[in-house]
GROMACS .gro file of N, CA and C in nm:
model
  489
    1UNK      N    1   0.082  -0.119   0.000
    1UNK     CA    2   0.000   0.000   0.000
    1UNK      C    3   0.086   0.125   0.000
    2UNK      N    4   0.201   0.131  -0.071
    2UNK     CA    5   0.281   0.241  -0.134
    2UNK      C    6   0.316   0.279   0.013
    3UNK      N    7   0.422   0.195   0.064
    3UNK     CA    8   0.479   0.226   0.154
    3UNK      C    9   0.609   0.134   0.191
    4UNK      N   10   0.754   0.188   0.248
    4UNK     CA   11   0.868   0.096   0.243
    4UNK      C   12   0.854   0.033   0.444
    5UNK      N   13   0.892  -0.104   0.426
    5UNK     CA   14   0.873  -0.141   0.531
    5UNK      C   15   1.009  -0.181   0.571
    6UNK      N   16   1.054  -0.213   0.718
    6UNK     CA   17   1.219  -0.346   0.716
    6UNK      C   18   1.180  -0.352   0.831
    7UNK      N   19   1.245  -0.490   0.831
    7UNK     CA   20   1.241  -0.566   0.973
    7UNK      C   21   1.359  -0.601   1.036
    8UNK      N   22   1.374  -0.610   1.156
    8UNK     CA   23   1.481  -0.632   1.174
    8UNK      C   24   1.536  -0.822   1.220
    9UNK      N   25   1.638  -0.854   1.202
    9UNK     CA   26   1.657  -1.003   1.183
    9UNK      C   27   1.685  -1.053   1.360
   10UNK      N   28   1.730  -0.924   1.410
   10UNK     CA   29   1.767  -0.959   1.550
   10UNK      C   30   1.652  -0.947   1.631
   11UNK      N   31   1.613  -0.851   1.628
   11UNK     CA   32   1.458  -0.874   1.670
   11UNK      C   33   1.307  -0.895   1.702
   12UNK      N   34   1.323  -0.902   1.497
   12UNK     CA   35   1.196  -0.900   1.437
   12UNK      C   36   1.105  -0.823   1.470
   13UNK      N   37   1.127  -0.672   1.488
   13UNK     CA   38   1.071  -0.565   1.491
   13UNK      C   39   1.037  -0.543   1.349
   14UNK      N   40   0.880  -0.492   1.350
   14UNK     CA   41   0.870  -0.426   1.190
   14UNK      C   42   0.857  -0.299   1.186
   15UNK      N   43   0.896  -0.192   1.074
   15UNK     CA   44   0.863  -0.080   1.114
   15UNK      C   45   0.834  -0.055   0.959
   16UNK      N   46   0.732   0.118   0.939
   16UNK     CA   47   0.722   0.151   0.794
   16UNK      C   48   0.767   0.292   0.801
   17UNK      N   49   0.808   0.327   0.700
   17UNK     CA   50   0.875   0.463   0.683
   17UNK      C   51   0.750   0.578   0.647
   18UNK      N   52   0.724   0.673   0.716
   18UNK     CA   53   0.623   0.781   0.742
   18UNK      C   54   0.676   0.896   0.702
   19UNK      N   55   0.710   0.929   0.581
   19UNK     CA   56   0.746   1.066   0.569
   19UNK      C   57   0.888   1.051   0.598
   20UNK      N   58   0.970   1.128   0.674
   20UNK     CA   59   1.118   1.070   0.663
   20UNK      C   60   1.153   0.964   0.812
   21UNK      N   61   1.088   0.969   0.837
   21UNK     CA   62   1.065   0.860   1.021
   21UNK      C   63   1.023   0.712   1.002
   22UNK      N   64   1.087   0.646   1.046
   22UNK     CA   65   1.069   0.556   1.101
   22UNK      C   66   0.958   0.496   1.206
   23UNK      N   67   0.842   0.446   1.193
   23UNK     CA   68   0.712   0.381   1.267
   23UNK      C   69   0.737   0.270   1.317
   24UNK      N   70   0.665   0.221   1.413
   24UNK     CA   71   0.636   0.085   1.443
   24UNK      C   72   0.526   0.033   1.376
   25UNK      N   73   0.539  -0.070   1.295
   25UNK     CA   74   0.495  -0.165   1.220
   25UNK      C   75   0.425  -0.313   1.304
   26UNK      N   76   0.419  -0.268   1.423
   26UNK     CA   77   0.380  -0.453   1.453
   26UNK      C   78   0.255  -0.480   1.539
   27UNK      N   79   0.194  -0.400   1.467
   27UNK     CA   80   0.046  -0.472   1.435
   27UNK      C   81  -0.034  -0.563   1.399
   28UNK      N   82  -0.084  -0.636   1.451
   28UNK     CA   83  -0.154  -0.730   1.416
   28UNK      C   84  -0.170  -0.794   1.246
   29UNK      N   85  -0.247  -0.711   1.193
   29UNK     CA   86  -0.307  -0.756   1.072
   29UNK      C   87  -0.155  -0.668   0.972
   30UNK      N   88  -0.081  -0.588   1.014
   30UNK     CA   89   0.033  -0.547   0.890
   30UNK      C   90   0.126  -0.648   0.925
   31UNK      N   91   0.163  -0.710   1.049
   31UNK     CA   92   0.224  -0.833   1.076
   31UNK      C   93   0.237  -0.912   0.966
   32UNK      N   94   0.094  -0.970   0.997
   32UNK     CA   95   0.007  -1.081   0.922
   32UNK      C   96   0.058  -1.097   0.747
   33UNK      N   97   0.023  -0.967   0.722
   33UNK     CA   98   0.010  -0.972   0.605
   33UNK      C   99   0.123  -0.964   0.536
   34UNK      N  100   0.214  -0.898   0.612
   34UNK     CA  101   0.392  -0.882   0.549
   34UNK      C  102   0.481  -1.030   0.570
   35UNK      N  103   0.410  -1.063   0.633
   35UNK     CA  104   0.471  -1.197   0.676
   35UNK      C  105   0.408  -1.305   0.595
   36UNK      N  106   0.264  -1.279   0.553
   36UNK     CA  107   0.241  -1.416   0.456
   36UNK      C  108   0.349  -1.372   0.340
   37UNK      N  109   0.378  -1.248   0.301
   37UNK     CA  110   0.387  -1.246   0.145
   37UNK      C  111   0.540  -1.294   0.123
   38UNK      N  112   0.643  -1.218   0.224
   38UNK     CA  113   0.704  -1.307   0.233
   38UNK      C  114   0.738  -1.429   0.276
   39UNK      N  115   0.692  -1.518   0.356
   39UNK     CA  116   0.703  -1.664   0.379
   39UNK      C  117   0.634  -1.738   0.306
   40UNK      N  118   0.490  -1.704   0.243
   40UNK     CA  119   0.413  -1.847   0.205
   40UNK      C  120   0.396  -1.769   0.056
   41UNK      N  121   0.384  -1.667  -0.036
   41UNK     CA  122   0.356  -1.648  -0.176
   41UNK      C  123   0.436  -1.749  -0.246
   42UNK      N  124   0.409  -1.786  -0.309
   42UNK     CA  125   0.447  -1.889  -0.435
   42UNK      C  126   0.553  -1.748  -0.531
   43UNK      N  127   0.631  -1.844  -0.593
   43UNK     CA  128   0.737  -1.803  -0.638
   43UNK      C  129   0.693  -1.789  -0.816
   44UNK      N  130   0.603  -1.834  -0.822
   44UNK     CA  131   0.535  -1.846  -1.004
   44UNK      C  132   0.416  -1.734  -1.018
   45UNK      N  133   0.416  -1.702  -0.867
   45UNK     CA  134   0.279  -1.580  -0.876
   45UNK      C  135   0.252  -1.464  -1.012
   46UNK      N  136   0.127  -1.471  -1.019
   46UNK     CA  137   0.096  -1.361  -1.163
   46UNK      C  138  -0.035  -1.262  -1.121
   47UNK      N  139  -0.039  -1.154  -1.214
   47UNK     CA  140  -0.136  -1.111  -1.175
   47UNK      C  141  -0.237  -1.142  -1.323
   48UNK      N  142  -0.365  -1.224  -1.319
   48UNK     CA  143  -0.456  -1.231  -1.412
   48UNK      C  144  -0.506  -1.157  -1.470
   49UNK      N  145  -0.546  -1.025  -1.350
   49UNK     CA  146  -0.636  -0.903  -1.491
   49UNK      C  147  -0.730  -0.904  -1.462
   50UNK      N  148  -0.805  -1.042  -1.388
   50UNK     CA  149  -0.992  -1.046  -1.427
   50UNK      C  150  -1.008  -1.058  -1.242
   51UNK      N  151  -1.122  -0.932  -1.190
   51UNK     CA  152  -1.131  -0.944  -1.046
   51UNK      C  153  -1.213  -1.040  -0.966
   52UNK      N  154  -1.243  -1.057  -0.890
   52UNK     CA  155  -1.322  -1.183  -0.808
   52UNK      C  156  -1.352  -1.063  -0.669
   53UNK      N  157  -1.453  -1.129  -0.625
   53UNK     CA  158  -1.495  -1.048  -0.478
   53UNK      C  159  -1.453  -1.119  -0.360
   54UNK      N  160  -1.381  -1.070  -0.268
   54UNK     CA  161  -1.385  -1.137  -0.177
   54UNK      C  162  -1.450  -1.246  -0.127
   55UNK      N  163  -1.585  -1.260  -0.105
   55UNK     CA  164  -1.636  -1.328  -0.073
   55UNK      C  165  -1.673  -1.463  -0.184
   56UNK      N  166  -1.592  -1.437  -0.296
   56UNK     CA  167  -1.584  -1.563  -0.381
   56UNK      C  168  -1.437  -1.657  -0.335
   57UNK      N  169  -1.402  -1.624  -0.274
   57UNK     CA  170  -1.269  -1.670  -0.233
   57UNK      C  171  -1.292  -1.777  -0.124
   58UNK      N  172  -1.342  -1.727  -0.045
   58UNK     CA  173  -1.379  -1.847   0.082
   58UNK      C  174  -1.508  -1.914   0.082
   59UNK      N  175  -1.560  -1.940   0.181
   59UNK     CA  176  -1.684  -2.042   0.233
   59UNK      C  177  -1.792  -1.940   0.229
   60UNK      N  178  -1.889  -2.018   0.240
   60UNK     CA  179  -2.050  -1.952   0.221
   60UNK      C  180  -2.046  -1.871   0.398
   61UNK      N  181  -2.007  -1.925   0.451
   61UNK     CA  182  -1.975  -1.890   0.635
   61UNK      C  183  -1.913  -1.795   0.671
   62UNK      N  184  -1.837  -1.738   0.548
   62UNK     CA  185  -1.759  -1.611   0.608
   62UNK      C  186  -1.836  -1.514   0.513
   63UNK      N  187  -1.943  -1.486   0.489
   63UNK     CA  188  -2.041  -1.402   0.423
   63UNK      C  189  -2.060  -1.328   0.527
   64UNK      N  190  -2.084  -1.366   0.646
   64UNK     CA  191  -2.144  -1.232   0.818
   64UNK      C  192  -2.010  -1.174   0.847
   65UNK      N  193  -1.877  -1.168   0.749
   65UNK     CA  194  -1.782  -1.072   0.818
   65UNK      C  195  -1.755  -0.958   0.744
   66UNK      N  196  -1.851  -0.991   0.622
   66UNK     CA  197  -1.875  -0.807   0.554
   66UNK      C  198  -1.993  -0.757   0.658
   67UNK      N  199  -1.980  -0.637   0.663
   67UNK     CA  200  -2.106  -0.561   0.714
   67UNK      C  201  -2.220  -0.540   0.643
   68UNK      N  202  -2.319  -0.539   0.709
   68UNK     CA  203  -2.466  -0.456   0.587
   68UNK      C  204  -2.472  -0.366   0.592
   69UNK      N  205  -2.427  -0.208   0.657
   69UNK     CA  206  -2.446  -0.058   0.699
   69UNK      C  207  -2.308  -0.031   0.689
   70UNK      N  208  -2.242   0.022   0.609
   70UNK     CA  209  -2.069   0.053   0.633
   70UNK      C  210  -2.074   0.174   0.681
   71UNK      N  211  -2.029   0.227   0.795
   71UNK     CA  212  -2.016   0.366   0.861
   71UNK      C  213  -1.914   0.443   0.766
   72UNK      N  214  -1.817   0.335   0.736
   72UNK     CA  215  -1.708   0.403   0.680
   72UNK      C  216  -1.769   0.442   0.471
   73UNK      N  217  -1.823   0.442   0.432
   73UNK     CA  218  -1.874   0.399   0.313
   73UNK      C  219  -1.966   0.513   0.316
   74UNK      N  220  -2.037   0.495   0.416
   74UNK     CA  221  -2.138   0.679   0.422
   74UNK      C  222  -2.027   0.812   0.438
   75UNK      N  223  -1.973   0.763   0.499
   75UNK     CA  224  -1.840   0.937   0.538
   75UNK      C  225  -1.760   0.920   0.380
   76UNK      N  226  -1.740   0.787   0.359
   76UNK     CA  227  -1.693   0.835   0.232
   76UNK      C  228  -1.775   0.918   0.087
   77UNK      N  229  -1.876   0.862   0.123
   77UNK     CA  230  -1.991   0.906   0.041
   77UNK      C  231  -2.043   1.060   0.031
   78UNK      N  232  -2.026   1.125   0.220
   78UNK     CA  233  -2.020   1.263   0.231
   78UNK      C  234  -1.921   1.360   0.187
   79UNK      N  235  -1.808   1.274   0.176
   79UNK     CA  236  -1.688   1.334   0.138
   79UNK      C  237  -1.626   1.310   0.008
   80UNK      N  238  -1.655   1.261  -0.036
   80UNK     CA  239  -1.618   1.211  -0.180
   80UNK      C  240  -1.440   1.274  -0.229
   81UNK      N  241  -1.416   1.399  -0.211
   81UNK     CA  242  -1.298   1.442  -0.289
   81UNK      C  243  -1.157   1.349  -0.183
   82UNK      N  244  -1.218   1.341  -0.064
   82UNK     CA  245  -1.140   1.297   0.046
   82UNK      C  246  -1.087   1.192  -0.017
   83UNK      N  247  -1.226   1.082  -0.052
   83UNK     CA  248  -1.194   0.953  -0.116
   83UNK      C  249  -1.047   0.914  -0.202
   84UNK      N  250  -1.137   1.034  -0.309
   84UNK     CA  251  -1.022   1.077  -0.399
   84UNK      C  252  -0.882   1.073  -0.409
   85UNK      N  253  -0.865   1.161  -0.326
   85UNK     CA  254  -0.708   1.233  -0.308
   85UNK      C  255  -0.673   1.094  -0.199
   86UNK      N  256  -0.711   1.097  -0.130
   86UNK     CA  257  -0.657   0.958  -0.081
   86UNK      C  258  -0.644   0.769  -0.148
   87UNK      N  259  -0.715   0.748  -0.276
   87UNK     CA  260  -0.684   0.646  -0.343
   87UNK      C  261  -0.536   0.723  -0.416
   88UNK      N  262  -0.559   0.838  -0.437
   88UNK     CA  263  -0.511   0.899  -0.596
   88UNK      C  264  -0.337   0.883  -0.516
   89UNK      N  265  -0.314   0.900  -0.364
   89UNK     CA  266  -0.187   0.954  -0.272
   89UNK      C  267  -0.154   0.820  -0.257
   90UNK      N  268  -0.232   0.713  -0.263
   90UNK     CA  269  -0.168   0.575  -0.257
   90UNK      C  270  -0.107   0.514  -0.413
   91UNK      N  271  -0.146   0.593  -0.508
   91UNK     CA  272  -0.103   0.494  -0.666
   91UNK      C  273  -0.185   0.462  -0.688
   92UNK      N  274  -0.323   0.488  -0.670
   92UNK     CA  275  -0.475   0.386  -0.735
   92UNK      C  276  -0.527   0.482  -0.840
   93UNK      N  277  -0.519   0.406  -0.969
   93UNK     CA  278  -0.565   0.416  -1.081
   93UNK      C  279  -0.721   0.391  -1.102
   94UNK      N  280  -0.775   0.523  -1.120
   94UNK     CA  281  -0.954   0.496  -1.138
   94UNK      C  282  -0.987   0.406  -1.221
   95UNK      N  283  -1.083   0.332  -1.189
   95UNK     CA  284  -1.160   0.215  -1.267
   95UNK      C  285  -1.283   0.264  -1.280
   96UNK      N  286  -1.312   0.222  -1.411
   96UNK     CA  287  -1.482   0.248  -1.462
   96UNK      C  288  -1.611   0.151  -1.384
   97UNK      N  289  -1.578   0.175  -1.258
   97UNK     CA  290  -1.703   0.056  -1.197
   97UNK      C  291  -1.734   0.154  -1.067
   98UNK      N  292  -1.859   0.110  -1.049
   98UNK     CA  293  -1.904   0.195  -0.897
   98UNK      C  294  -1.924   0.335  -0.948
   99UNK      N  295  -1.977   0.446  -0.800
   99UNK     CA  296  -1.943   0.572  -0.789
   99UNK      C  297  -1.856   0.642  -0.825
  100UNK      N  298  -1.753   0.562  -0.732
  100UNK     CA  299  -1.598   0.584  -0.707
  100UNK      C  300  -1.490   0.459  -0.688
  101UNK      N  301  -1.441   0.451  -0.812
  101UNK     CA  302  -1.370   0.288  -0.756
  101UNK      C  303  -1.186   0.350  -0.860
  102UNK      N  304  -1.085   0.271  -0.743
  102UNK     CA  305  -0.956   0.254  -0.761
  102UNK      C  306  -0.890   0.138  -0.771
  103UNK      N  307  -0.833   0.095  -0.886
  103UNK     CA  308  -0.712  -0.013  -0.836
  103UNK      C  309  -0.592   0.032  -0.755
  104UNK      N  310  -0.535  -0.025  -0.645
  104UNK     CA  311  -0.444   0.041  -0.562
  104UNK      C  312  -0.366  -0.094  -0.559
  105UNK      N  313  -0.241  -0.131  -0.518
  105UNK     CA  314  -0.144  -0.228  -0.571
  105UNK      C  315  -0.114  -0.226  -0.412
  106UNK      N  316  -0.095  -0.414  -0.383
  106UNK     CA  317  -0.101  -0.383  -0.221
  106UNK      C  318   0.039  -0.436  -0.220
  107UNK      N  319   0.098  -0.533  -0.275
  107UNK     CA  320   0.244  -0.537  -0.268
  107UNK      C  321   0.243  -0.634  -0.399
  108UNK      N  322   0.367  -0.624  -0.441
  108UNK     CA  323   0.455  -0.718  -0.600
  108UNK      C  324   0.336  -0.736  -0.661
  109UNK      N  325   0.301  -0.618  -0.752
  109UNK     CA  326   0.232  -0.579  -0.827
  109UNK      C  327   0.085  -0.658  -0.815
  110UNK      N  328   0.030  -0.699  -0.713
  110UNK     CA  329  -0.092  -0.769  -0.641
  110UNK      C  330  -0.188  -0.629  -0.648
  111UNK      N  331  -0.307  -0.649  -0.720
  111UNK     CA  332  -0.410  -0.495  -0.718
  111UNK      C  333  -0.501  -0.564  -0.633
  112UNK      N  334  -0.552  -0.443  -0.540
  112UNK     CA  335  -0.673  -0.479  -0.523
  112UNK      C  336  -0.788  -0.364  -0.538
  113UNK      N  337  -0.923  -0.362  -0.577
  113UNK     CA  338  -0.990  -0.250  -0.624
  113UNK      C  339  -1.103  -0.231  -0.498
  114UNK      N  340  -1.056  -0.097  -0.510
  114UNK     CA  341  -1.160  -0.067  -0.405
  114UNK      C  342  -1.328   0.039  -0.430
  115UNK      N  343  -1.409  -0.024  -0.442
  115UNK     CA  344  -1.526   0.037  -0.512
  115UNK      C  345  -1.606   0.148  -0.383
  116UNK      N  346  -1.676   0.223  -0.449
  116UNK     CA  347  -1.777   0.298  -0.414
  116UNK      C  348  -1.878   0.315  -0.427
  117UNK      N  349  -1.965   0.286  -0.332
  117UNK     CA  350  -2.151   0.280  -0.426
  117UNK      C  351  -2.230   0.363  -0.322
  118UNK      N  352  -2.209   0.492  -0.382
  118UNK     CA  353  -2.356   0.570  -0.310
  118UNK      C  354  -2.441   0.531  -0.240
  119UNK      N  355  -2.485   0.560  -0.141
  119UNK     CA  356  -2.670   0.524  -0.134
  119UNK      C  357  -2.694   0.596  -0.116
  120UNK      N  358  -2.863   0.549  -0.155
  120UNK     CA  359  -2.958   0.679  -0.178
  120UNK      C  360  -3.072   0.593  -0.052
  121UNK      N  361  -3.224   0.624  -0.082
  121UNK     CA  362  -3.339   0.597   0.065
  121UNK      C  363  -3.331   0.467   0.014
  122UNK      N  364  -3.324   0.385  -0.039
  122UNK     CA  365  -3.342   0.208  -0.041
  122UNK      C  366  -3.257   0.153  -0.020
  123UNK      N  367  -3.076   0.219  -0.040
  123UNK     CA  368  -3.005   0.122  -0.038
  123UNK      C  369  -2.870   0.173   0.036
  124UNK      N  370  -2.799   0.149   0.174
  124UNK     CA  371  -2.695   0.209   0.216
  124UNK      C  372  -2.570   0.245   0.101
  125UNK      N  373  -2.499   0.288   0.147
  125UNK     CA  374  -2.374   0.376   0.073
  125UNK      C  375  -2.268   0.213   0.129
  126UNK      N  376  -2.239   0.179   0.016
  126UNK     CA  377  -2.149   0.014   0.028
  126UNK      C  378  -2.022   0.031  -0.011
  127UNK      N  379  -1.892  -0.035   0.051
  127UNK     CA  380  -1.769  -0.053  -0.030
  127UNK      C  381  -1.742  -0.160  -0.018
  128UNK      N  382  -1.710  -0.217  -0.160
  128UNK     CA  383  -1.649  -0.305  -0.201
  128UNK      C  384  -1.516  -0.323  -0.251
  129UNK      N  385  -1.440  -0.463  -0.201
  129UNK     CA  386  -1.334  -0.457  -0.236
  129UNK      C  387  -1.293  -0.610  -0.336
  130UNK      N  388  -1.242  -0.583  -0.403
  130UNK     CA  389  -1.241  -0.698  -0.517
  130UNK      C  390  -1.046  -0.685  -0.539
  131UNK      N  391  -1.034  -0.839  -0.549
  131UNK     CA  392  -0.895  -0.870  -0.589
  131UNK      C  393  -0.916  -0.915  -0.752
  132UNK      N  394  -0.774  -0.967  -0.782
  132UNK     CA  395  -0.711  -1.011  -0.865
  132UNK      C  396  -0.770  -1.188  -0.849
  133UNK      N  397  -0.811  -1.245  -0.947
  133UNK     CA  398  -0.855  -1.425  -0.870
  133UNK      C  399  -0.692  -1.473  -0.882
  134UNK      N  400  -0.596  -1.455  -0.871
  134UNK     CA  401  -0.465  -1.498  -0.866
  134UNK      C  402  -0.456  -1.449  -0.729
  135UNK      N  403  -0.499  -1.380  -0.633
  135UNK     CA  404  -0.457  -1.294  -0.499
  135UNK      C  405  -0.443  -1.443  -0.405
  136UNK      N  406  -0.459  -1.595  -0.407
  136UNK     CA  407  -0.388  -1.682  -0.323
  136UNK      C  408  -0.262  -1.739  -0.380
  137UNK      N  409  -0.243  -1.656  -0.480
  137UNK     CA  410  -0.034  -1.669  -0.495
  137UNK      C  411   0.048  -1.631  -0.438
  138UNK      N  412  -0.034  -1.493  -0.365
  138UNK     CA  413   0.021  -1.381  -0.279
  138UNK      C  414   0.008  -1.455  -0.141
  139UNK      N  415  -0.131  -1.466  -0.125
  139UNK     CA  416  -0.136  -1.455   0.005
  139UNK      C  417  -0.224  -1.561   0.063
  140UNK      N  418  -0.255  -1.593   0.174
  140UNK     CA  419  -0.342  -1.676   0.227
  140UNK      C  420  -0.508  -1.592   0.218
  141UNK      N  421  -0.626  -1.683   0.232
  141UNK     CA  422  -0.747  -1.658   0.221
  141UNK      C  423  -0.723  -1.576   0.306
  142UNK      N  424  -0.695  -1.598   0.453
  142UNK     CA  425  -0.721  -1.546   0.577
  142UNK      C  426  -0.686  -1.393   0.591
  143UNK      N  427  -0.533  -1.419   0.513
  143UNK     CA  428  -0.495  -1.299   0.522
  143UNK      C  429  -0.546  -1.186   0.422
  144UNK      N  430  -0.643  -1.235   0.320
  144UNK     CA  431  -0.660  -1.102   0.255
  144UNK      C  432  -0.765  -1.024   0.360
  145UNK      N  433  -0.793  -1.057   0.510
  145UNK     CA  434  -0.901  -0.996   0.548
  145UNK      C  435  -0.788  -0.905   0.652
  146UNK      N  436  -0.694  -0.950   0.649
  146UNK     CA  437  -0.593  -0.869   0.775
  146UNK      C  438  -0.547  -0.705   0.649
  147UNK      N  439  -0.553  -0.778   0.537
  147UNK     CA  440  -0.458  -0.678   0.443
  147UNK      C  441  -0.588  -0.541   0.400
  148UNK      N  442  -0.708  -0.638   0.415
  148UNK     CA  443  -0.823  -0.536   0.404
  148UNK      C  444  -0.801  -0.420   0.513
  149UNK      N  445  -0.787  -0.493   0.625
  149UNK     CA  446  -0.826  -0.424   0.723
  149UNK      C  447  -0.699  -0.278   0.746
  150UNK      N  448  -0.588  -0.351   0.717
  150UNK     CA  449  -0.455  -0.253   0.728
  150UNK      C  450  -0.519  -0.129   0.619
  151UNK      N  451  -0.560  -0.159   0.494
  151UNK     CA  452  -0.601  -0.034   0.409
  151UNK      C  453  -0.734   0.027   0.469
  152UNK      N  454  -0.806  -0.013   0.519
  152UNK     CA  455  -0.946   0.056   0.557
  152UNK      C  456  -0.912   0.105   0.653
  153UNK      N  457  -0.822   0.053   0.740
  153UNK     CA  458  -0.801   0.148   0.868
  153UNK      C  459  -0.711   0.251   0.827
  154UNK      N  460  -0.630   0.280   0.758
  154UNK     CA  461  -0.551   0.384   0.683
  154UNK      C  462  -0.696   0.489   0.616
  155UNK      N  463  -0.793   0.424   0.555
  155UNK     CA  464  -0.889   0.510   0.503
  155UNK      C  465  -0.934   0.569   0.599
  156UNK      N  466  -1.024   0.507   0.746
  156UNK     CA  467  -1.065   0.569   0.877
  156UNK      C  468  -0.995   0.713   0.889
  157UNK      N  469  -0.855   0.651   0.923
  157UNK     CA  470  -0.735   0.766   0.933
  157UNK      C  471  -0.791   0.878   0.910
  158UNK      N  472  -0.740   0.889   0.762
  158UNK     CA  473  -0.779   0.990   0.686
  158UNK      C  474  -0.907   1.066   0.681
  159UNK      N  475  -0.993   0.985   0.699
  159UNK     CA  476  -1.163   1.072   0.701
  159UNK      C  477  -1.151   1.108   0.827
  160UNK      N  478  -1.116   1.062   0.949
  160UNK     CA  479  -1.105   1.159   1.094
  160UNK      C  480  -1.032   1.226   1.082
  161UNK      N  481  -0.889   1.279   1.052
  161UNK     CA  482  -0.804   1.360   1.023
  161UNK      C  483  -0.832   1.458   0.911
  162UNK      N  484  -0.918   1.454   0.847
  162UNK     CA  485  -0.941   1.568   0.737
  162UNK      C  486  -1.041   1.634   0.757
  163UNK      N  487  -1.143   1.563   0.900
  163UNK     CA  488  -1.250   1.646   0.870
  163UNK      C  489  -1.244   1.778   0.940
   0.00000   0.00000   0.00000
């Protein structure tokens, strides 16, 4: 998510570079996710081109860990330019789908697209996020929900901090 990370070998500290500083990185789900890509991605990995939805990836059972009301999806919806400038500050290239939708590249050229759908009185304001159907070359099922979460909470960020 257009950002340099290193770890260290002695004490497996992770950290990401913030502007010219140095962060702590060892969080849960950026853990997770820096750690599948390097330990378990396959070495033949590609990116296909053609997207799949999350929820085509796993079991009929992990359908109750999207939400039906996205809090975050309405503020984006109020704010729209916010949206914007924040796909546009990560490298995400607009896609012709949704309101508002970006491909944004989450690591070794792995996209994942992040959509926007208004609502209006029948239907909440929804985001969707759709991979690459090659995204378990990269990474584990499990972990594309840690890697979600590292970018949506970066989006949170931003909509509390700008408003």
């Amino acid at each position: 998510f257009d950002r340099d990370y290193r770890i260290s070998r002695l004490t497996g500290n992770m950290e990401r570079l913030e502007g010219a500083a140095w962060q702590s990185a060892n969080g849960f789900h950026e853990v997770l996710t820096l750690m599948d890509l390097l330990c378990d991605s396959r070495e033949d990995r590609f990116v296909s081109g053609k997207w799949k939805d999350m929820a085509q990836f796993g079991h009929t059972f992990h359908q109750n860990l999207l939400e039906e009301r996205d809090p975050l999806a309405e503020r984006c919806q109020e704010r729209p330019e916010v949206f914007r400038r924040w796909c546009e500050a990560l490298g995400g290239k607009p896609m012709p789908t949704g309101d508002i939708a970006y491909s944004i590249e989450v690591f070794d050229g792995l996209p994942l697209m992040i959509q926007l759908w208004f609502g209006d009185e029948d239907f909440p304001a929804r985001m969707r996020l759709l991979w690459d159907e090659n995204a378990l070359m990269y990474l584990k099922y499990e972990t594309m929900y840690f890697a979600r979460e590292v970018l949506l909470s970066r989006l949170k960020r931003e909509m509390e901090e700008s408003a």
